[in-house]
Amino acid sequence: MSDAPGKKNADIERQAVDRYVEEQNVEQAVQEMMKHLLAAKPENPRKFLLNRLEQDIANESEDLSDSDLQKLFVVSRRITAEIIPQETIGIVISETLQLLNCDTVSLFVLDRKMEMLRLYASNLETPIMVRVGQGIAGSVFNSGQLVNIPDCYQDTRFDKSFDAKTGYYTRSMIVVPILDYDGQSCGVIQAINKMPANLPANEDGNIPKGRRAIPFSRQDEKMVMHLAQHVAIAMRNAEVYREAISSSERATGLLNTIQSLSQDLGTQSLLLTMTMHASKVCSAERSTVFVLDEAMQQLWSVSTDTGAEIRIPKKAGIAGECCCQAKVINIPDAYADPRFNQQIDMATGFKTKSILAIPMFGAEPTDVVGVIQMINKVSYDGQLEYFDEDDIQIMQLFASFVGPKLSYSTLMAKKDTNAMKEGQLALRGMGGEIGTGGEKGDKTRARRSVQTLGSLGEED
């Protein structure tokens, strides 16, 4: 009977302990500590666990340590000092790698014109396009909320197909939105596989680096959130710089075009010159300036590679439709448009992405004299995109300069040809009379007549 109260008290204490363990999630905390211990296999487990606890306690603080603040200051200064877009992207990736001590870093940048995310990564040579909302990075871009995943294979949002395809192992991941000055998402920073500070050497080389990764800490979250603010400023500066450079290049291209038009060039030389200027003005991979030959019902141009003359039927292809209907044709995806002839790409090995065709007018606004056809708009990072309204406006301005000049040059070429033909006919006619009469002096008069006809044709 005397043991009954003691047993009752023990039961109460046990229940209180069980309730505390459940409420504070002690069992999971112990399992996580043991998991980190077994993964690291330190020589002094007690010291390792003590350091781990101290780190967790430090992470609970909202303030960064002096050393972390110093690191963040140095990194932010390097990032915001750069304004060239490609250099800015490279610095953001390399500095984030060092700041977080992780294996890979990806930077997703919003392409406002394409309405897609442009993905740059430390393990990618060229960027790729990603749909807004696609994957974990896409969802973070939409939500504007940080995501920290300690074990990706235990998270249903993680797509394992990339690891299965490449042999890479993704364990930990942190994804942070980049918010513009107005609070709107303009990109995402994604870091993968946080590495331990003193990572032991992988002597056999069979253990993937990702399997030795550890979760990103609360301190990492605070560091990368601060970093994202500076990245947003750097990206905005780079965008302003890129727009300024683009405007300057277009203005320079138009000035060079006007200077070229003032020169006394033949039709073929003028075509080649205008073709080269058109590509620079609009940042196109290729361009062709076609002139309408109404008599032959053809569009003709000159190859910039060989100098050979190119002729196509007036109504053929996209250039023909642009000429006949006197309208602008802008095709963002050539292979999705039934008007595009894919056989040309198959024969040449060239890949056509986007097409812009602009009609050129002569003295009269309804008098189509040719077509400027641009192929594959090239962005600032060398990737292909499509032509936008700004490209259309600048090329219409370009066409307004080039069209009348080409019309006049073609007209002069036709008059020169007609004068020569009239001279040749006159010479044949007079030569027949000379042969009948046998008077040699008439040959001289006939030649003078031909020269007179030629000079009249030029002045006409």
GROMACS .gro file of C-alpha atoms in nm:
model
  460
    1MET     CA    1   0.000   0.000   0.000
    2SER     CA    2   0.291   0.235   0.077
    3ASP     CA    3   0.431   0.197  -0.278
    4ALA     CA    4   0.105   0.305  -0.444
    5PRO     CA    5   0.160   0.683  -0.413
    6GLY     CA    6   0.522   0.653  -0.541
    7LYS     CA    7   0.412   0.448  -0.838
    8LYS     CA    8   0.137   0.697  -0.912
    9ASN     CA    9   0.386   0.986  -0.903
   10ALA     CA   10   0.621   0.793  -1.135
   11ASP     CA   11   0.340   0.739  -1.383
   12ILE     CA   12   0.255   1.108  -1.374
   13GLU     CA   13   0.621   1.204  -1.433
   14ARG     CA   14   0.650   0.952  -1.716
   15GLN     CA   15   0.339   1.090  -1.882
   16ALA     CA   16   0.472   1.444  -1.842
   17VAL     CA   17   0.803   1.340  -2.001
   18ASP     CA   18   0.625   1.163  -2.288
   19ARG     CA   19   0.409   1.470  -2.343
   20TYR     CA   20   0.717   1.696  -2.344
   21VAL     CA   21   0.900   1.466  -2.588
   22GLU     CA   22   0.602   1.471  -2.820
   23GLU     CA   23   0.533   1.844  -2.798
   24GLN     CA   24   0.897   1.949  -2.843
   25ASN     CA   25   0.966   1.684  -3.109
   26VAL     CA   26   1.265   1.562  -2.908
   27GLU     CA   27   1.278   1.224  -3.080
   28GLN     CA   28   1.320   1.384  -3.424
   29ALA     CA   29   1.587   1.619  -3.289
   30VAL     CA   30   1.784   1.325  -3.147
   31GLN     CA   31   1.746   1.133  -3.474
   32GLU     CA   32   1.876   1.431  -3.673
   33MET     CA   33   2.175   1.470  -3.441
   34MET     CA   34   2.256   1.100  -3.472
   35LYS     CA   35   2.217   1.120  -3.848
   36HIS     CA   36   2.470   1.406  -3.870
   37LEU     CA   37   2.701   1.220  -3.632
   38LEU     CA   38   2.696   0.900  -3.837
   39ALA     CA   39   2.741   1.093  -4.162
   40ALA     CA   40   3.044   1.286  -4.032
   41LYS     CA   41   3.197   1.001  -3.823
   42PRO     CA   42   3.412   1.245  -3.620
   43GLU     CA   43   3.702   1.131  -3.404
   44ASN     CA   44   3.548   1.307  -3.104
   45PRO     CA   45   3.169   1.254  -3.114
   46ARG     CA   46   3.108   1.451  -2.793
   47LYS     CA   47   3.291   1.758  -2.927
   48PHE     CA   48   3.110   1.726  -3.260
   49LEU     CA   49   2.769   1.719  -3.093
   50LEU     CA   50   2.862   2.012  -2.871
   51ASN     CA   51   2.970   2.221  -3.172
   52ARG     CA   52   2.654   2.121  -3.351
   53LEU     CA   53   2.438   2.237  -3.061
   54GLU     CA   54   2.627   2.567  -3.038
   55GLN     CA   55   2.574   2.620  -3.410
   56ASP     CA   56   2.202   2.549  -3.380
   57ILE     CA   57   2.176   2.793  -3.090
   58ALA     CA   58   2.359   3.058  -3.293
   59ASN     CA   59   2.125   2.998  -3.584
   60GLU     CA   60   1.827   3.083  -3.366
   61SER     CA   61   1.958   3.437  -3.336
   62GLU     CA   62   1.818   3.685  -3.588
   63ASP     CA   63   2.149   3.872  -3.606
   64LEU     CA   64   2.440   3.768  -3.824
   65SER     CA   65   2.782   3.729  -3.667
   66ASP     CA   66   3.055   3.983  -3.732
   67SER     CA   67   3.241   3.740  -3.958
   68ASP     CA   68   2.926   3.664  -4.158
   69LEU     CA   69   2.850   4.034  -4.195
   70GLN     CA   70   3.203   4.095  -4.319
   71LYS     CA   71   3.170   3.815  -4.577
   72LEU     CA   72   2.834   3.949  -4.691
   73PHE     CA   73   2.971   4.302  -4.721
   74VAL     CA   74   3.263   4.192  -4.939
   75VAL     CA   75   3.042   3.976  -5.164
   76SER     CA   76   2.776   4.247  -5.201
   77ARG     CA   77   3.036   4.507  -5.294
   78ARG     CA   78   3.176   4.283  -5.568
   79ILE     CA   79   2.833   4.205  -5.709
   80THR     CA   80   2.697   4.561  -5.715
   81ALA     CA   81   3.022   4.698  -5.867
   82GLU     CA   82   2.952   4.516  -6.197
   83ILE     CA   83   2.703   4.641  -6.457
   84ILE     CA   84   2.776   4.427  -6.764
   85PRO     CA   85   2.493   4.165  -6.769
   86GLN     CA   86   2.703   3.855  -6.838
   87GLU     CA   87   2.973   3.958  -6.590
   88THR     CA   88   2.710   4.031  -6.325
   89ILE     CA   89   2.557   3.685  -6.363
   90GLY     CA   90   2.897   3.515  -6.341
   91ILE     CA   91   2.994   3.706  -6.027
   92VAL     CA   92   2.661   3.632  -5.854
   93ILE     CA   93   2.707   3.259  -5.912
   94SER     CA   94   3.076   3.242  -5.811
   95GLU     CA   95   3.034   3.458  -5.499
   96THR     CA   96   2.727   3.264  -5.381
   97LEU     CA   97   2.921   2.939  -5.416
   98GLN     CA   98   3.188   3.069  -5.178
   99LEU     CA   99   2.950   3.243  -4.941
  100LEU     CA  100   2.735   2.932  -4.880
  101ASN     CA  101   3.013   2.675  -4.934
  102CYS     CA  102   2.789   2.466  -5.159
  103ASP     CA  103   2.845   2.246  -5.464
  104THR     CA  104   2.636   2.423  -5.731
  105VAL     CA  105   2.449   2.752  -5.768
  106SER     CA  106   2.185   2.841  -6.026
  107LEU     CA  107   2.056   3.188  -6.109
  108PHE     CA  108   1.712   3.221  -6.270
  109VAL     CA  109   1.656   3.559  -6.438
  110LEU     CA  110   1.316   3.672  -6.564
  111ASP     CA  111   1.310   3.746  -6.937
  112ARG     CA  112   1.023   3.994  -6.950
  113LYS     CA  113   0.991   3.976  -7.327
  114MET     CA  114   0.987   3.596  -7.346
  115GLU     CA  115   0.792   3.567  -7.016
  116MET     CA  116   1.020   3.282  -6.915
  117LEU     CA  117   1.306   3.227  -6.669
  118ARG     CA  118   1.657   3.221  -6.813
  119LEU     CA  119   1.859   2.964  -6.616
  120TYR     CA  120   2.232   3.018  -6.560
  121ALA     CA  121   2.425   2.767  -6.350
  122SER     CA  122   2.779   2.698  -6.232
  123ASN     CA  123   2.765   2.360  -6.410
  124LEU     CA  124   2.611   2.488  -6.738
  125GLU     CA  125   2.804   2.634  -7.030
  126THR     CA  126   2.501   2.799  -7.190
  127PRO     CA  127   2.174   2.915  -7.031
  128ILE     CA  128   1.845   2.735  -7.085
  129MET     CA  129   1.487   2.862  -7.080
  130VAL     CA  130   1.249   2.750  -6.804
  131ARG     CA  131   0.877   2.816  -6.782
  132VAL     CA  132   0.762   3.041  -6.499
  133GLY     CA  133   0.618   2.812  -6.231
  134GLN     CA  134   0.818   2.507  -6.342
  135GLY     CA  135   0.989   2.309  -6.064
  136ILE     CA  136   1.078   2.426  -5.715
  137ALA     CA  137   1.252   2.740  -5.845
  138GLY     CA  138   0.944   2.830  -6.050
  139SER     CA  139   0.713   2.790  -5.751
  140VAL     CA  140   0.943   3.005  -5.536
  141PHE     CA  141   0.941   3.271  -5.809
  142ASN     CA  142   0.560   3.277  -5.801
  143SER     CA  143   0.520   3.262  -5.421
  144GLY     CA  144   0.810   3.491  -5.330
  145GLN     CA  145   0.885   3.265  -5.031
  146LEU     CA  146   1.215   3.099  -4.937
  147VAL     CA  147   1.234   2.719  -4.947
  148ASN     CA  148   1.496   2.520  -4.752
  149ILE     CA  149   1.494   2.143  -4.812
  150PRO     CA  150   1.732   1.939  -4.590
  151ASP     CA  151   1.677   1.613  -4.784
  152CYS     CA  152   1.541   1.647  -5.137
  153TYR     CA  153   1.463   1.277  -5.174
  154GLN     CA  154   1.221   1.306  -4.884
  155ASP     CA  155   1.041   1.601  -5.046
  156THR     CA  156   0.762   1.534  -5.298
  157ARG     CA  157   0.833   1.862  -5.483
  158PHE     CA  158   1.177   1.742  -5.592
  159ASP     CA  159   1.210   1.593  -5.942
  160LYS     CA  160   1.452   1.299  -5.928
  161SER     CA  161   1.473   1.260  -6.307
  162PHE     CA  162   1.768   1.501  -6.340
  163ASP     CA  163   1.976   1.301  -6.090
  164ALA     CA  164   1.877   0.975  -6.260
  165LYS     CA  165   1.986   1.112  -6.599
  166THR     CA  166   2.316   1.270  -6.492
  167GLY     CA  167   2.428   1.052  -6.201
  168TYR     CA  168   2.436   1.356  -5.972
  169TYR     CA  169   2.302   1.329  -5.618
  170THR     CA  170   2.101   1.621  -5.479
  171ARG     CA  171   2.064   1.616  -5.101
  172SER     CA  172   2.011   1.966  -4.964
  173MET     CA  173   1.869   2.269  -5.142
  174ILE     CA  174   1.788   2.630  -5.063
  175VAL     CA  175   1.587   2.847  -5.305
  176VAL     CA  176   1.544   3.222  -5.251
  177PRO     CA  177   1.336   3.471  -5.455
  178ILE     CA  178   1.497   3.789  -5.591
  179LEU     CA  179   1.251   4.073  -5.541
  180ASP     CA  180   1.265   4.396  -5.742
  181TYR     CA  181   1.225   4.745  -5.592
  182ASP     CA  182   0.847   4.713  -5.626
  183GLY     CA  183   0.838   4.377  -5.445
  184GLN     CA  184   0.785   4.172  -5.763
  185SER     CA  185   0.991   3.859  -5.836
  186CYS     CA  186   1.257   3.916  -6.100
  187GLY     CA  187   1.460   3.600  -6.044
  188VAL     CA  188   1.560   3.316  -5.813
  189ILE     CA  189   1.885   3.199  -5.648
  190GLN     CA  190   1.910   2.823  -5.602
  191ALA     CA  191   2.197   2.659  -5.408
  192ILE     CA  192   2.244   2.283  -5.392
  193ASN     CA  193   2.436   2.057  -5.152
  194LYS     CA  194   2.584   2.247  -4.860
  195MET     CA  195   2.933   2.110  -4.792
  196PRO     CA  196   3.076   2.058  -4.440
  197ALA     CA  197   3.342   2.309  -4.339
  198ASN     CA  198   3.612   2.041  -4.310
  199LEU     CA  199   3.509   1.792  -4.574
  200PRO     CA  200   3.727   1.480  -4.553
  201ALA     CA  201   3.898   1.360  -4.868
  202ASN     CA  202   3.707   1.105  -5.073
  203GLU     CA  203   3.992   0.858  -5.108
  204ASP     CA  204   3.815   0.592  -5.310
  205GLY     CA  205   3.626   0.846  -5.519
  206ASN     CA  206   3.312   0.628  -5.523
  207ILE     CA  207   3.104   0.839  -5.286
  208PRO     CA  208   2.911   1.114  -5.470
  209LYS     CA  209   2.979   1.459  -5.331
  210GLY     CA  210   2.609   1.511  -5.277
  211ARG     CA  211   2.586   1.218  -5.035
  212ARG     CA  212   2.830   1.396  -4.805
  213ALA     CA  213   2.630   1.720  -4.814
  214ILE     CA  214   2.457   1.863  -4.508
  215PRO     CA  215   2.141   2.076  -4.476
  216PHE     CA  216   2.157   2.453  -4.517
  217SER     CA  217   2.134   2.625  -4.179
  218ARG     CA  218   1.925   2.913  -4.055
  219GLN     CA  219   2.236   3.131  -4.088
  220ASP     CA  220   2.258   3.036  -4.456
  221GLU     CA  221   1.897   3.142  -4.503
  222LYS     CA  222   1.965   3.483  -4.352
  223MET     CA  223   2.284   3.527  -4.553
  224VAL     CA  224   2.127   3.442  -4.888
  225MET     CA  225   1.819   3.655  -4.815
  226HIS     CA  226   2.044   3.957  -4.757
  227LEU     CA  227   2.244   3.865  -5.067
  228ALA     CA  228   1.929   3.846  -5.282
  229GLN     CA  229   1.855   4.213  -5.208
  230HIS     CA  230   2.194   4.318  -5.345
  231VAL     CA  231   2.156   4.083  -5.642
  232ALA     CA  232   1.826   4.254  -5.728
  233ILE     CA  233   2.003   4.591  -5.737
  234ALA     CA  234   2.286   4.451  -5.951
  235MET     CA  235   2.042   4.291  -6.196
  236ARG     CA  236   1.847   4.615  -6.228
  237ASN     CA  237   2.168   4.810  -6.296
  238ALA     CA  238   2.273   4.553  -6.554
  239GLU     CA  239   1.935   4.573  -6.726
  240VAL     CA  240   1.953   4.954  -6.748
  241TYR     CA  241   2.308   4.927  -6.884
  242ARG     CA  242   2.202   4.668  -7.144
  243GLU     CA  243   1.912   4.885  -7.262
  244ALA     CA  244   2.142   5.188  -7.291
  245ILE     CA  245   2.399   4.992  -7.491
  246SER     CA  246   2.127   4.848  -7.716
  247SER     CA  247   1.986   5.195  -7.785
  248SER     CA  248   2.334   5.327  -7.857
  249GLU     CA  249   2.410   5.044  -8.099
  250ARG     CA  250   2.084   5.100  -8.285
  251ALA     CA  251   2.146   5.472  -8.313
  252THR     CA  252   2.500   5.408  -8.437
  253GLY     CA  253   2.369   5.157  -8.690
  254LEU     CA  254   2.117   5.407  -8.827
  255LEU     CA  255   2.383   5.679  -8.853
  256ASN     CA  256   2.614   5.442  -9.040
  257THR     CA  257   2.325   5.356  -9.271
  258ILE     CA  258   2.259   5.722  -9.350
  259GLN     CA  259   2.628   5.776  -9.421
  260SER     CA  260   2.634   5.478  -9.655
  261LEU     CA  261   2.327   5.607  -9.842
  262SER     CA  262   2.511   5.931  -9.918
  263GLN     CA  263   2.779   5.740 -10.109
  264ASP     CA  264   2.758   5.675 -10.482
  265LEU     CA  265   2.713   5.296 -10.474
  266GLY     CA  266   2.583   5.059 -10.737
  267THR     CA  267   2.273   4.852 -10.666
  268GLN     CA  268   2.459   4.534 -10.568
  269SER     CA  269   2.707   4.719 -10.345
  270LEU     CA  270   2.418   4.906 -10.185
  271LEU     CA  271   2.236   4.579 -10.115
  272LEU     CA  272   2.539   4.425  -9.946
  273THR     CA  273   2.597   4.737  -9.737
  274MET     CA  274   2.234   4.759  -9.625
  275THR     CA  275   2.227   4.389  -9.539
  276MET     CA  276   2.524   4.426  -9.305
  277HIS     CA  277   2.378   4.737  -9.138
  278ALA     CA  278   2.037   4.573  -9.093
  279SER     CA  279   2.185   4.284  -8.893
  280LYS     CA  280   2.362   4.523  -8.656
  281VAL     CA  281   2.067   4.758  -8.610
  282CYS     CA  282   1.832   4.476  -8.512
  283SER     CA  283   2.078   4.226  -8.356
  284ALA     CA  284   1.981   3.955  -8.602
  285GLU     CA  285   2.184   3.647  -8.684
  286ARG     CA  286   2.114   3.687  -9.056
  287SER     CA  287   1.943   3.938  -9.281
  288THR     CA  288   1.859   3.975  -9.650
  289VAL     CA  289   1.750   4.283  -9.843
  290PHE     CA  290   1.535   4.188 -10.142
  291VAL     CA  291   1.460   4.424 -10.433
  292LEU     CA  292   1.146   4.383 -10.642
  293ASP     CA  293   1.201   4.318 -11.014
  294GLU     CA  294   0.850   4.391 -11.140
  295ALA     CA  295   0.929   4.305 -11.501
  296MET     CA  296   1.053   3.957 -11.408
  297GLN     CA  297   0.798   3.919 -11.123
  298GLN     CA  298   1.085   3.827 -10.891
  299LEU     CA  299   1.256   3.936 -10.570
  300TRP     CA  300   1.631   3.945 -10.603
  301SER     CA  301   1.925   4.003 -10.370
  302VAL     CA  302   2.298   3.939 -10.339
  303SER     CA  303   2.453   3.670 -10.120
  304THR     CA  304   2.677   3.817  -9.849
  305ASP     CA  305   2.888   3.498  -9.857
  306THR     CA  306   2.958   3.459 -10.227
  307GLY     CA  307   2.832   3.782 -10.387
  308ALA     CA  308   2.615   3.573 -10.620
  309GLU     CA  309   2.274   3.698 -10.723
  310ILE     CA  310   1.972   3.536 -10.554
  311ARG     CA  311   1.630   3.534 -10.721
  312ILE     CA  312   1.298   3.399 -10.596
  313PRO     CA  313   0.943   3.434 -10.735
  314LYS     CA  314   0.768   3.750 -10.623
  315LYS     CA  315   0.497   3.556 -10.438
  316ALA     CA  316   0.725   3.289 -10.287
  317GLY     CA  317   0.769   3.238  -9.914
  318ILE     CA  318   0.738   3.484  -9.629
  319ALA     CA  319   0.930   3.757  -9.812
  320GLY     CA  320   0.693   3.720 -10.108
  321GLU     CA  321   0.385   3.752  -9.886
  322CYS     CA  322   0.535   4.059  -9.720
  323CYS     CA  323   0.597   4.214 -10.064
  324CYS     CA  324   0.260   4.132 -10.220
  325GLN     CA  325   0.052   4.235  -9.919
  326ALA     CA  326   0.278   4.525  -9.812
  327LYS     CA  327   0.259   4.421  -9.448
  328VAL     CA  328   0.496   4.341  -9.162
  329ILE     CA  329   0.529   3.971  -9.081
  330ASN     CA  330   0.669   3.874  -8.739
  331ILE     CA  331   0.708   3.501  -8.671
  332PRO     CA  332   0.835   3.410  -8.319
  333ASP     CA  333   0.863   3.037  -8.396
  334ALA     CA  334   0.935   2.956  -8.760
  335TYR     CA  335   0.879   2.580  -8.726
  336ALA     CA  336   0.532   2.638  -8.582
  337ASP     CA  337   0.431   2.851  -8.883
  338PRO     CA  338   0.306   2.665  -9.194
  339ARG     CA  339   0.438   2.939  -9.424
  340PHE     CA  340   0.799   2.856  -9.334
  341ASN     CA  341   0.979   2.618  -9.568
  342GLN     CA  342   1.177   2.382  -9.344
  343GLN     CA  343   1.350   2.222  -9.643
  344ILE     CA  344   1.588   2.519  -9.662
  345ASP     CA  345   1.715   2.454  -9.309
  346MET     CA  346   1.744   2.083  -9.380
  347ALA     CA  347   1.953   2.152  -9.690
  348THR     CA  348   2.183   2.410  -9.527
  349GLY     CA  349   2.203   2.282  -9.169
  350PHE     CA  350   2.097   2.624  -9.041
  351LYS     CA  351   1.837   2.651  -8.764
  352THR     CA  352   1.575   2.922  -8.810
  353LYS     CA  353   1.404   3.031  -8.491
  354SER     CA  354   1.239   3.369  -8.552
  355ILE     CA  355   1.167   3.575  -8.866
  356LEU     CA  356   1.084   3.941  -8.921
  357ALA     CA  357   0.992   4.069  -9.270
  358ILE     CA  358   0.953   4.444  -9.332
  359PRO     CA  359   0.828   4.592  -9.663
  360MET     CA  360   1.025   4.880  -9.820
  361PHE     CA  361   0.844   5.160 -10.002
  362GLY     CA  362   0.964   5.396 -10.273
  363ALA     CA  363   0.852   5.753 -10.330
  364GLU     CA  364   0.486   5.655 -10.287
  365PRO     CA  365   0.365   5.497  -9.961
  366THR     CA  366   0.190   5.219 -10.155
  367ASP     CA  367   0.480   5.151 -10.392
  368VAL     CA  368   0.659   4.841 -10.254
  369VAL     CA  369   1.014   4.824 -10.388
  370GLY     CA  370   1.151   4.541 -10.176
  371VAL     CA  371   1.162   4.352  -9.848
  372ILE     CA  372   1.402   4.334  -9.552
  373GLN     CA  373   1.398   3.986  -9.399
  374MET     CA  374   1.563   3.931  -9.058
  375ILE     CA  375   1.631   3.585  -8.917
  376ASN     CA  376   1.697   3.487  -8.554
  377LYS     CA  377   1.694   3.770  -8.302
  378VAL     CA  378   2.002   3.739  -8.079
  379SER     CA  379   1.983   3.845  -7.712
  380TYR     CA  380   2.258   4.005  -7.504
  381ASP     CA  381   2.389   3.665  -7.388
  382GLY     CA  382   2.404   3.518  -7.739
  383GLN     CA  383   2.084   3.317  -7.704
  384LEU     CA  384   1.807   3.325  -7.964
  385GLU     CA  385   1.478   3.497  -7.891
  386TYR     CA  386   1.205   3.661  -8.102
  387PHE     CA  387   1.163   4.007  -8.251
  388ASP     CA  388   0.945   4.250  -8.054
  389GLU     CA  389   0.764   4.577  -8.123
  390ASP     CA  390   1.083   4.780  -8.071
  391ASP     CA  391   1.254   4.575  -8.343
  392ILE     CA  392   0.964   4.636  -8.580
  393GLN     CA  393   0.973   5.012  -8.522
  394ILE     CA  394   1.349   5.043  -8.571
  395MET     CA  395   1.341   4.832  -8.888
  396GLN     CA  396   1.051   5.032  -9.031
  397LEU     CA  397   1.260   5.345  -8.974
  398PHE     CA  398   1.553   5.168  -9.139
  399ALA     CA  399   1.332   5.073  -9.436
  400SER     CA  400   1.213   5.432  -9.474
  401PHE     CA  401   1.576   5.537  -9.534
  402VAL     CA  402   1.675   5.244  -9.754
  403GLY     CA  403   1.360   5.203  -9.969
  404PRO     CA  404   1.373   5.531 -10.167
  405LYS     CA  405   1.748   5.498 -10.220
  406LEU     CA  406   1.715   5.142 -10.354
  407SER     CA  407   1.423   5.248 -10.574
  408TYR     CA  408   1.630   5.529 -10.728
  409SER     CA  409   1.938   5.308 -10.767
  410THR     CA  410   1.736   5.034 -10.937
  411LEU     CA  411   1.567   5.288 -11.166
  412MET     CA  412   1.903   5.429 -11.275
  413ALA     CA  413   2.033   5.078 -11.341
  414LYS     CA  414   1.729   5.006 -11.559
  415LYS     CA  415   1.776   5.331 -11.755
  416ASP     CA  416   2.141   5.252 -11.816
  417THR     CA  417   2.040   4.908 -11.945
  418ASN     CA  418   1.766   5.052 -12.167
  419ALA     CA  419   2.002   5.312 -12.310
  420MET     CA  420   2.253   5.043 -12.400
  421LYS     CA  421   1.983   4.835 -12.566
  422GLU     CA  422   1.860   5.136 -12.769
  423GLY     CA  423   2.216   5.208 -12.877
  424GLN     CA  424   2.274   4.851 -12.985
  425LEU     CA  425   1.950   4.850 -13.188
  426ALA     CA  426   2.041   5.179 -13.354
  427LEU     CA  427   2.386   5.048 -13.438
  428ARG     CA  428   2.241   4.736 -13.598
  429GLY     CA  429   1.994   4.941 -13.803
  430MET     CA  430   2.252   5.187 -13.928
  431GLY     CA  431   2.497   4.907 -13.990
  432GLY     CA  432   2.246   4.747 -14.229
  433GLU     CA  433   2.207   5.071 -14.423
  434ILE     CA  434   2.581   5.112 -14.435
  435GLY     CA  435   2.623   4.763 -14.573
  436THR     CA  436   2.376   4.841 -14.853
  437GLY     CA  437   2.513   5.185 -14.948
  438GLY     CA  438   2.878   5.098 -14.901
  439GLU     CA  439   2.966   5.437 -14.753
  440LYS     CA  440   3.229   5.396 -14.477
  441GLY     CA  441   3.178   5.751 -14.345
  442ASP     CA  442   2.832   5.655 -14.219
  443LYS     CA  443   2.988   5.419 -13.958
  444THR     CA  444   3.139   5.711 -13.775
  445ARG     CA  445   2.806   5.896 -13.772
  446ALA     CA  446   2.633   5.582 -13.647
  447ARG     CA  447   2.875   5.548 -13.353
  448ARG     CA  448   2.818   5.914 -13.263
  449SER     CA  449   2.444   5.853 -13.271
  450VAL     CA  450   2.483   5.561 -13.028
  451GLN     CA  451   2.687   5.774 -12.787
  452THR     CA  452   2.423   6.048 -12.806
  453LEU     CA  453   2.145   5.799 -12.727
  454GLY     CA  454   2.342   5.667 -12.430
  455SER     CA  455   2.396   6.013 -12.286
  456LEU     CA  456   2.027   6.099 -12.330
  457GLY     CA  457   1.931   5.785 -12.143
  458GLU     CA  458   2.148   5.882 -11.844
  459GLU     CA  459   2.010   6.235 -11.826
  460ASP     CA  460   1.650   6.124 -11.874
   0.00000   0.00000   0.00000
